[in-house]
Amino acid sequence: GAGVSQSPRYKVAKRGQDVALRCDPISGHVSLFWYQQALGQGPEFLTYFQNEAQLDKSGLPSDRFFAERPEGSVSTLKIQRTQQEDSAVYLCASSPQGSTIQETQYFGPGTRLLVL
Amino acid sequence: GQQLNQSPQSMFIQEGEDVSMNCTSSSIFNTWLWYKQDPGEGPVLLIALYKAGELTSNGRLTAQFGITRKDSFLNISASIPSDVGIYFCAGQWSNTGKLIFGQGTTLQVKP
């Protein structure tokens, strides 16, 4: 499969637990995005990478959220001390070039996070 | 967070009927996109619009980029059961790749 993959697909965490969500973009894609989708809502932007550089993290809701892409391919979104309001689907998307305008973003299936 | 205003919220139609949904924003966008999301999957791009006034078709789907650059609509003609899903509009500015999504329109088609 050549699409964007994410793991785990489902994660149940106890409040206060740390979680790490993984995204494998399409091979060779320069740009990588993370979005958060609450139940019944559209996705909301979290952060954007161009290769290993995090160029926009304006959507991260708090300092408990941290994302990295150290080698410019796989990315990890980490949430520390999870809260119930963090329950959502976390979507990853990638696009081929660093110039992101007029480029299709290909989405993964998402990780569904439930915080109890 | 900022979102686009998408309507209707849901639609329940008979197979073969035409469908129309639209999206408005207080902000100007340089690109409008329409996505479809099936349960348990990520959004899939249906149509992308890059110029104000542009009218683009993709099979039974037609979308337009409003002249004011603050709105867009999507039409689906002769709906079929596999059109069921959630449709999202999304806007994009010129100097960032991030997408701003609407709240979605849930479409159900009765065979």
XYZ file of N, CA and C in Angstrom:
681
model
N 0.823 -1.193 0.000
C 0.000 0.000 0.000
C 0.855 1.239 0.000
N 0.548 2.170 -0.879
C 1.366 3.358 -1.017
C 0.762 4.567 -0.340
N -0.314 4.387 0.415
C -0.980 5.520 1.028
C -0.344 5.907 2.351
N -0.953 6.914 2.991
C -0.528 7.346 4.316
C -1.048 6.324 5.340
N -0.173 5.878 6.207
C -0.613 4.945 7.237
C -0.405 5.557 8.616
N -1.269 5.171 9.542
C -1.199 5.683 10.905
C -1.354 4.533 11.891
N -0.662 4.655 13.008
C -0.790 3.635 14.041
C -0.636 4.262 15.415
N -1.316 3.718 16.433
C -2.329 2.676 16.277
C -3.591 3.240 15.647
N -4.500 2.395 15.221
C -5.767 2.889 14.693
C -6.691 3.320 15.830
N -6.572 2.669 16.967
C -7.395 2.993 18.132
C -6.495 3.014 19.365
N -6.773 3.965 20.240
C -5.999 4.062 21.467
C -6.927 4.501 22.578
N -6.938 3.729 23.653
C -7.673 4.105 24.846
C -6.646 4.448 25.915
N -6.778 5.626 26.486
C -5.824 6.064 27.500
C -6.563 6.516 28.748
N -5.940 6.318 29.876
C -6.481 6.852 31.130
C -6.049 8.305 31.239
N -6.901 9.123 31.798
C -6.581 10.536 31.972
C -5.248 10.675 32.709
N -4.395 11.509 32.165
C -3.086 11.715 32.759
C -1.976 10.913 32.110
N -2.358 9.944 31.285
C -1.381 9.097 30.596
C -0.818 9.835 29.391
N 0.419 9.527 29.028
C 1.016 10.062 27.811
C 0.750 9.099 26.662
N 0.530 9.663 25.453
C 0.320 8.825 24.276
C 1.203 9.323 23.137
N 1.516 8.403 22.212
C 2.294 8.738 21.022
C 1.604 8.141 19.810
N 1.334 8.979 18.835
C 0.637 8.564 17.625
C 1.612 8.694 16.453
N 1.617 7.661 15.610
C 2.600 7.612 14.536
C 1.953 7.823 13.181
N 2.692 8.515 12.307
C 2.243 8.713 10.924
C 3.368 8.346 9.969
N 3.048 7.465 9.019
C 3.974 7.140 7.925
C 3.429 7.783 6.654
N 4.030 8.871 6.185
C 3.502 9.520 4.988
C 3.824 8.708 3.733
N 3.270 9.140 2.623
C 3.618 8.527 1.350
C 5.107 8.763 1.103
N 5.789 7.727 0.659
C 7.230 7.799 0.481
C 7.632 8.968 -0.426
N 8.573 9.767 0.066
C 9.069 10.880 -0.730
C 8.301 12.170 -0.558
N 7.188 12.137 0.144
C 6.417 13.360 0.335
C 7.138 14.290 1.301
N 7.222 15.549 0.882
C 7.967 16.555 1.635
C 7.136 17.128 2.787
N 5.866 17.378 2.505
C 5.008 18.065 3.479
C 4.180 17.066 4.271
N 4.031 17.363 5.567
C 3.237 16.502 6.445
C 2.440 17.377 7.385
N 1.154 17.047 7.515
C 0.220 17.817 8.343
C -0.429 16.896 9.384
N -0.733 17.454 10.541
C -1.554 16.788 11.545
C -2.827 17.618 11.750
N -3.967 16.905 11.819
C -5.253 17.521 12.089
C -5.931 16.756 13.227
N -6.787 17.465 13.953
C -7.592 16.860 15.016
C -9.062 16.960 14.610
N -9.774 15.853 14.673
C -11.186 15.848 14.291
C -12.034 15.363 15.460
N -12.742 16.292 16.085
C -13.666 15.933 17.158
C -14.908 15.302 16.548
N -15.632 14.562 17.366
C -16.820 13.847 16.892
C -17.837 14.809 16.289
N -18.247 14.531 15.066
C -19.254 15.353 14.408
C -18.751 16.679 13.872
N -17.444 16.855 13.847
C -16.859 18.116 13.372
C -15.912 17.869 12.205
N -15.525 18.945 11.539
C -14.503 18.837 10.518
C -13.120 18.826 11.146
N -12.136 18.347 10.406
C -10.768 18.349 10.938
C -10.279 19.767 11.223
N -9.459 19.893 12.259
C -8.839 21.179 12.577
C -7.322 21.028 12.556
N -6.675 21.987 11.918
C -5.225 21.949 11.751
C -4.503 22.003 13.090
N -3.469 21.165 13.206
C -2.612 21.191 14.388
C -1.225 21.740 14.057
N -0.555 21.082 13.096
C 0.823 21.462 12.820
C 1.256 20.977 11.440
N 2.344 21.589 10.925
C 2.825 21.309 9.578
C 4.346 21.192 9.570
N 4.828 20.173 8.853
C 6.263 19.957 8.656
C 6.598 20.035 7.177
N 7.741 20.641 6.899
C 8.347 20.538 5.580
C 9.670 19.817 5.799
N 9.758 18.599 5.312
C 10.863 17.704 5.690
C 10.908 17.599 7.214
N 12.040 17.867 7.843
C 12.119 17.726 9.299
C 11.779 19.015 10.035
N 11.587 20.089 9.290
C 11.338 21.383 9.912
C 9.850 21.581 10.202
N 9.568 21.935 11.442
C 8.188 22.227 11.836
C 7.941 23.703 11.561
N 7.253 23.997 10.468
C 7.100 25.379 10.034
C 5.880 26.069 10.612
N 4.919 25.324 11.075
C 3.703 25.927 11.611
C 3.169 25.010 12.701
N 3.103 25.511 13.907
C 2.507 24.740 14.999
C 1.428 25.551 15.702
N 0.843 26.456 14.933
C -0.134 27.378 15.486
C -1.416 26.696 15.963
N -1.694 25.493 15.477
C -2.925 24.818 15.854
C -2.818 23.911 17.064
N -1.626 23.704 17.578
C -1.481 22.840 18.751
C -2.207 23.494 19.923
N -3.146 22.774 20.558
C -4.022 23.417 21.541
C -3.350 23.771 22.863
N -2.289 23.097 23.213
C -1.610 23.412 24.471
C -0.186 22.882 24.415
N 0.583 23.220 25.438
C 1.967 22.725 25.451
C 2.038 21.251 25.817
N 0.891 20.616 26.006
C 0.905 19.160 26.213
C 1.054 18.415 24.890
N 0.840 19.134 23.794
C 0.920 18.535 22.465
C 2.284 18.854 21.859
N 2.912 17.817 21.331
C 4.245 17.963 20.757
C 4.348 17.061 19.541
N 4.899 17.572 18.441
C 5.062 16.755 17.240
C 6.493 16.835 16.756
N 6.932 15.758 16.143
C 8.286 15.737 15.606
C 8.340 14.905 14.346
N 9.363 15.183 13.555
C 9.597 14.454 12.299
C 11.106 14.485 12.063
N 11.854 13.808 12.893
C 13.305 14.001 12.974
C 14.085 13.706 11.702
N 13.612 12.772 10.886
C 14.351 12.428 9.676
C 13.597 12.810 8.414
N 12.562 13.607 8.593
C 11.832 14.084 7.433
C 10.916 13.070 6.786
N 10.652 11.959 7.473
C 9.690 11.001 6.921
C 8.614 10.713 7.965
N 8.806 9.705 8.795
C 7.835 9.358 9.838
C 7.688 10.515 10.824
N 6.446 10.721 11.262
C 6.182 11.759 12.261
C 5.460 11.145 13.452
N 5.699 11.726 14.621
C 5.021 11.293 15.833
C 4.364 12.490 16.491
N 3.108 12.334 16.847
C 2.386 13.333 17.623
C 2.276 12.795 19.045
N 2.792 13.537 19.994
C 2.779 13.102 21.384
C 1.865 14.014 22.186
N 1.058 13.415 23.012
C 0.183 14.159 23.901
C 0.525 13.735 25.322
N 0.917 14.697 26.129
C 1.291 14.417 27.514
C 0.104 14.680 28.429
N 0.037 13.907 29.491
C -0.994 14.104 30.529
C -2.368 14.279 29.879
N -2.800 13.274 29.142
C -4.032 13.382 28.359
C -5.227 13.766 29.229
N -6.117 14.551 28.625
C -7.370 14.982 29.240
C -8.530 14.448 28.397
N -9.697 14.422 28.993
C -10.850 13.894 28.268
C -11.145 14.686 26.999
N -10.876 15.983 27.022
C -11.143 16.794 25.830
C -10.182 16.500 24.690
N -9.158 15.685 24.945
C -8.251 15.285 23.870
C -8.838 14.147 23.037
N -9.927 13.568 23.483
C -10.562 12.471 22.742
C -11.004 12.983 21.379
N -10.516 12.342 20.333
C -10.774 12.788 18.964
C -10.104 11.799 18.018
N -10.334 12.016 16.727
C -9.559 11.310 15.702
C -8.429 12.226 15.271
N -7.226 11.694 15.241
C -6.057 12.465 14.825
C -5.653 11.995 13.431
N -5.747 12.920 12.493
C -5.485 12.623 11.080
C -4.127 13.172 10.672
N -3.444 12.409 9.872
C -2.184 12.829 9.277
C -2.389 12.929 7.770
N -1.771 13.915 7.149
C -1.850 14.072 5.692
C -0.467 14.422 5.158
N -0.192 14.007 3.935
C 1.080 14.379 3.322
C 0.839 14.868 1.899
N 1.751 15.692 1.420
C 1.694 16.154 0.034
C 3.109 16.157 -0.525
N 3.218 16.075 -1.864
C 4.526 15.771 -2.468
C 5.625 16.812 -2.274
N 5.250 18.095 -2.380
C 6.276 19.123 -2.426
C 6.254 19.990 -1.176
N 7.248 20.821 -1.062
C 7.284 21.777 0.031
C 6.418 22.985 -0.248
N 6.187 23.249 -1.506
C 5.252 24.316 -1.861
C 3.864 23.714 -1.832
N 3.091 24.098 -0.830
C 1.877 23.339 -0.525
C 0.629 23.836 -1.224
N 0.740 24.950 -1.898
C -0.459 25.475 -2.537
C -0.744 24.676 -3.807
N -2.024 24.435 -4.036
C -2.469 23.685 -5.200
C -1.878 22.281 -5.230
N -1.639 21.737 -4.056
C -1.189 20.356 -3.958
C -2.190 19.564 -3.153
N -2.496 18.385 -3.651
C -3.431 17.533 -2.941
C -2.796 17.028 -1.655
N -3.535 17.113 -0.564
C -3.122 16.489 0.678
C -3.800 15.129 0.761
N -2.994 14.092 0.955
C -3.493 12.720 1.045
C -3.574 12.353 2.522
N -4.762 11.989 2.942
C -4.995 11.719 4.355
C -4.853 10.234 4.682
N -4.358 9.981 5.885
C -4.386 8.639 6.435
C -5.737 8.336 7.059
N -5.919 7.106 7.569
C -7.214 6.721 8.141
C -7.460 7.294 9.529
N -6.429 7.830 10.147
C -6.598 8.438 11.461
C -6.358 7.467 12.612
N -6.064 8.058 13.763
C -6.009 7.320 15.034
C -7.134 7.852 15.901
N -7.993 6.941 16.337
C -9.100 7.341 17.210
C -8.642 7.217 18.651
N -8.542 8.343 19.341
C -8.083 8.383 20.729
C -9.263 8.604 21.659
N -9.382 7.747 22.647
C -10.409 7.890 23.675
C -9.718 7.993 25.020
N -9.963 9.090 25.715
C -9.368 9.298 27.032
C -10.451 9.132 28.093
N -10.229 8.191 28.979
C -11.238 7.892 30.012
C -10.928 8.594 31.333
N -11.729 26.664 17.232
C -10.944 27.094 16.091
C -11.822 27.600 14.958
N -11.203 28.275 14.029
C -11.961 28.820 12.911
C -12.472 27.715 12.011
N -13.714 27.801 11.604
C -14.276 26.849 10.671
C -15.147 27.583 9.676
N -15.367 26.915 8.556
C -16.275 27.433 7.558
C -17.697 27.054 7.935
N -18.657 27.813 7.421
C -20.064 27.556 7.696
C -20.627 26.732 6.543
N -20.891 25.449 6.804
C -21.328 24.542 5.757
C -22.780 24.149 5.986
N -23.561 24.105 4.908
C -24.967 23.715 5.023
C -25.407 22.935 3.780
N -26.423 22.069 3.935
C -27.076 21.733 5.198
C -26.197 20.817 6.037
N -26.600 20.603 7.270
C -25.844 19.732 8.156
C -26.022 18.272 7.750
N -27.226 17.927 7.284
C -27.480 16.560 6.843
C -28.568 16.562 5.779
N -28.543 15.509 4.972
C -29.533 15.353 3.921
C -29.888 13.877 3.782
N -31.161 13.623 3.583
C -31.631 12.262 3.359
C -32.437 12.293 2.078
N -31.933 11.666 1.019
C -32.563 11.799 -0.288
C -32.803 10.434 -0.907
N -33.590 10.466 -1.961
C -33.894 9.263 -2.719
C -32.824 9.074 -3.798
N -32.485 7.823 -4.055
C -31.548 7.526 -5.135
C -32.025 8.168 -6.432
N -31.108 8.766 -7.174
C -31.457 9.415 -8.436
C -31.667 10.916 -8.320
N -31.872 11.387 -7.100
C -32.074 12.828 -6.902
C -30.751 13.569 -6.985
N -30.855 14.868 -7.284
C -29.681 15.736 -7.270
C -29.516 16.329 -5.872
N -28.276 16.650 -5.527
C -27.940 17.159 -4.207
C -27.136 18.442 -4.359
N -27.374 19.392 -3.473
C -26.571 20.609 -3.472
C -26.211 20.984 -2.048
N -24.960 21.331 -1.823
C -24.503 21.787 -0.515
C -23.560 22.966 -0.718
N -23.453 23.825 0.305
C -22.601 24.993 0.104
C -21.837 25.350 1.363
N -20.919 26.237 1.164
C -19.987 26.622 2.214
C -19.728 28.118 2.118
N -19.748 28.808 3.254
C -19.434 30.228 3.263
C -18.410 30.524 4.339
N -17.713 31.632 4.144
C -16.674 32.017 5.094
C -16.616 33.527 5.197
N -16.169 34.022 6.323
C -15.933 35.460 6.466
C -14.553 35.829 5.914
N -13.737 34.828 5.646
C -12.386 35.053 5.124
C -12.319 34.704 3.648
N -11.397 35.356 2.966
C -11.137 35.057 1.561
C -10.139 33.912 1.471
N -10.416 32.955 0.593
C -9.489 31.856 0.362
C -8.985 31.893 -1.081
N -7.786 31.365 -1.276
C -7.231 31.262 -2.620
C -7.575 29.934 -3.276
N -7.913 28.966 -2.458
C -8.268 27.641 -2.961
C -9.443 27.112 -2.160
N -10.392 26.506 -2.862
C -11.492 25.811 -2.201
C -11.408 24.340 -2.605
N -11.670 23.469 -1.637
C -11.619 22.037 -1.902
C -12.846 21.366 -1.319
N -13.237 20.280 -1.947
C -14.328 19.454 -1.427
C -13.807 18.033 -1.215
N -14.043 17.514 0.006
C -13.607 16.176 0.402
C -14.812 15.328 0.779
N -14.635 14.027 0.660
C -15.631 13.057 1.164
C -14.938 12.145 2.168
N -15.628 11.889 3.276
C -15.074 11.023 4.313
C -16.039 9.884 4.603
N -15.553 8.673 4.466
C -16.332 7.487 4.827
C -16.001 7.097 6.267
N -16.880 6.360 6.921
C -16.633 5.983 8.325
C -15.307 5.262 8.503
N -14.533 5.700 9.482
C -13.265 5.042 9.792
C -12.138 5.341 8.833
N -12.371 6.284 7.928
C -11.352 6.629 6.944
C -11.029 8.118 7.002
N -9.922 8.477 6.360
C -9.602 9.887 6.245
C -10.318 10.509 5.065
N -10.367 11.840 5.015
C -11.017 12.520 3.883
C -10.290 12.234 2.565
N -11.084 12.152 1.492
C -10.539 11.943 0.153
C -10.954 13.119 -0.714
N -9.997 13.689 -1.439
C -10.284 14.866 -2.257
C -11.190 14.519 -3.431
N -12.239 15.331 -3.617
C -13.157 15.161 -4.747
C -12.866 16.184 -5.840
N -12.831 17.444 -5.446
C -12.649 18.530 -6.415
C -11.841 19.638 -5.759
N -10.937 20.247 -6.532
C -10.168 21.408 -6.092
C -10.444 22.574 -7.037
N -10.599 23.756 -6.453
C -10.916 24.976 -7.197
C -9.873 26.039 -6.887
N -9.309 26.650 -7.918
C -8.163 27.545 -7.717
C -8.395 28.985 -8.141
N -9.500 29.235 -8.850
C -9.744 30.590 -9.333
C -11.155 31.017 -9.029
N -11.318 32.278 -8.609
C -12.644 32.817 -8.348
C -13.498 32.682 -9.601
N -14.731 32.187 -9.413
C -15.635 31.985 -10.531
C -15.489 30.647 -11.225
N -14.450 29.913 -10.897
C -14.180 28.636 -11.573
C -15.294 27.633 -11.302
N -15.702 26.946 -12.360
C -16.689 25.879 -12.274
C -16.008 24.608 -12.758
N -15.966 23.586 -11.922
C -15.231 22.366 -12.250
C -16.108 21.149 -12.032
N -16.000 20.187 -12.934
C -16.762 18.947 -12.812
C -15.835 17.750 -12.694
N -16.343 16.754 -11.977
C -15.639 15.477 -11.829
C -16.708 14.401 -11.845
N -17.016 13.888 -13.033
C -18.104 12.922 -13.164
C -19.439 13.572 -12.850
N -20.128 13.009 -11.855
C -21.438 13.552 -11.484
C -21.321 14.726 -10.506
N -20.116 15.081 -10.148
C -19.902 16.172 -9.207
C -19.537 17.463 -9.938
N -20.124 18.553 -9.494
C -19.785 19.877 -10.011
C -19.610 20.809 -8.832
N -18.551 21.623 -8.879
C -18.313 22.576 -7.801
C -17.939 23.918 -8.387
N -18.246 24.976 -7.643
C -17.888 26.319 -8.086
C -17.216 27.101 -6.969
N -16.246 27.900 -7.347
C -15.517 28.815 -6.479
C -16.212 30.160 -6.616
N -16.785 30.679 -5.529
C -17.545 31.906 -5.616
C -16.713 33.107 -6.028
N -17.364 34.053 -6.680
C -16.697 35.256 -7.182
C -16.056 36.054 -6.047
N -16.710 36.077 -4.909
C -16.178 36.839 -3.770
C -15.026 36.113 -3.083
N -14.768 34.858 -3.474
C -13.749 33.983 -2.870
C -14.077 33.621 -1.425
N -15.345 33.854 -1.049
C -15.756 33.530 0.316
C -16.781 32.407 0.346
N -17.050 31.788 -0.788
C -18.040 30.731 -0.766
C -17.816 29.745 -1.909
N -18.433 28.572 -1.749
C -18.340 27.536 -2.768
C -19.541 26.611 -2.630
N -19.933 25.982 -3.724
C -20.976 24.973 -3.625
C -20.535 23.701 -4.334
N -21.176 22.596 -3.932
C -20.948 21.298 -4.565
C -22.301 20.711 -4.938
N -22.440 20.284 -6.171
C -23.628 19.590 -6.623
C -23.286 18.156 -6.988
N -24.171 17.243 -6.630
C -24.050 15.848 -7.034
C -25.308 15.514 -7.819
N -25.141 15.076 -9.028
C -26.309 14.740 -9.850
C -26.572 13.239 -9.809
N -27.849 12.897 -9.931
C -28.274 11.495 -10.021
C -27.609 10.641 -8.948
N -27.879 10.952 -7.695
C -27.200 10.286 -6.569
C -27.403 8.770 -6.597
N -26.397 8.080 -6.103
C -26.410 6.623 -6.002
C -26.042 6.240 -4.565
N -26.345 5.015 -4.155
C -26.089 4.635 -2.755
C -24.651 4.847 -2.297
N -23.678 4.684 -3.165
C -22.277 4.841 -2.742
C -21.885 6.299 -2.520
N -22.804 7.229 -2.786
C -22.534 8.636 -2.473
C -22.680 8.910 -0.978
N -23.202 7.961 -0.237
C -23.382 8.114 1.211
C -22.039 8.429 1.867
N -22.069 9.382 2.783
C -20.847 9.746 3.494
C -20.949 11.166 4.010
N -19.841 11.673 4.504
C -19.796 13.049 4.989
C -18.947 13.868 4.024
N -19.497 14.977 3.578
C -18.815 15.852 2.623
C -18.333 17.100 3.360
N -17.074 17.420 3.156
C -16.481 18.597 3.786
C -15.981 19.566 2.730
N -16.252 20.848 2.951
C -15.560 21.867 2.189
C -14.317 22.265 2.984
N -13.333 22.791 2.290
C -12.120 23.262 2.954
C -11.554 24.433 2.167
N -11.072 25.420 2.903
C -10.434 26.575 2.277
C -8.957 26.590 2.596
N -8.205 27.192 1.712
C -6.751 27.250 1.884
C -6.275 28.637 1.484
N -5.337 29.194 2.304
C -4.758 30.489 1.952
C -3.529 30.301 1.075
N -2.978 31.412 0.598
C -1.906 31.305 -0.397
C -0.548 31.013 0.220
N -0.314 31.416 1.451
C 1.047 31.280 1.956
C 1.165 30.243 3.067
N 0.174 29.351 3.149
C 0.283 28.235 4.063
C -0.505 27.067 3.481
N -0.080 25.877 3.761
C -0.801 24.731 3.210
C -1.964 24.272 4.054
N -2.110 24.849 5.251
C -3.116 24.277 6.145
C -4.513 24.508 5.597
N -5.367 23.529 5.840
C -6.742 23.567 5.387
C -7.655 23.950 6.542
N -8.662 24.786 6.224
C -9.711 25.132 7.173
C -10.967 24.428 6.704
N -11.523 23.539 7.525
C -12.647 22.698 7.125
C -13.978 23.236 7.640
N -15.031 22.954 6.874
C -16.385 23.158 7.355
C -16.784 22.037 8.304
N -18.015 22.142 8.814
C -18.480 21.170 9.803
C -18.961 19.871 9.167
N -19.138 19.870 7.844
C -19.536 18.657 7.144
C -21.024 18.582 6.858
N -21.364 17.926 5.757
C -22.743 17.600 5.389
C -22.850 16.089 5.286
N -23.710 15.506 6.119
C -23.904 14.057 6.098
C -24.980 13.729 5.081
N -24.628 12.901 4.102
C -25.557 12.536 3.039
C -25.964 11.075 3.179
N -27.255 10.864 3.191
C -27.787 9.498 3.178
C -28.663 9.355 1.942
N -28.513 8.229 1.246
C -29.247 7.983 0.006
C -30.087 6.732 0.177
N -31.374 6.882 -0.045
C -32.296 5.756 0.074
C -32.440 5.080 -1.283
N -32.138 3.778 -1.362
C -32.228 3.088 -2.656
C -33.654 3.053 -3.200
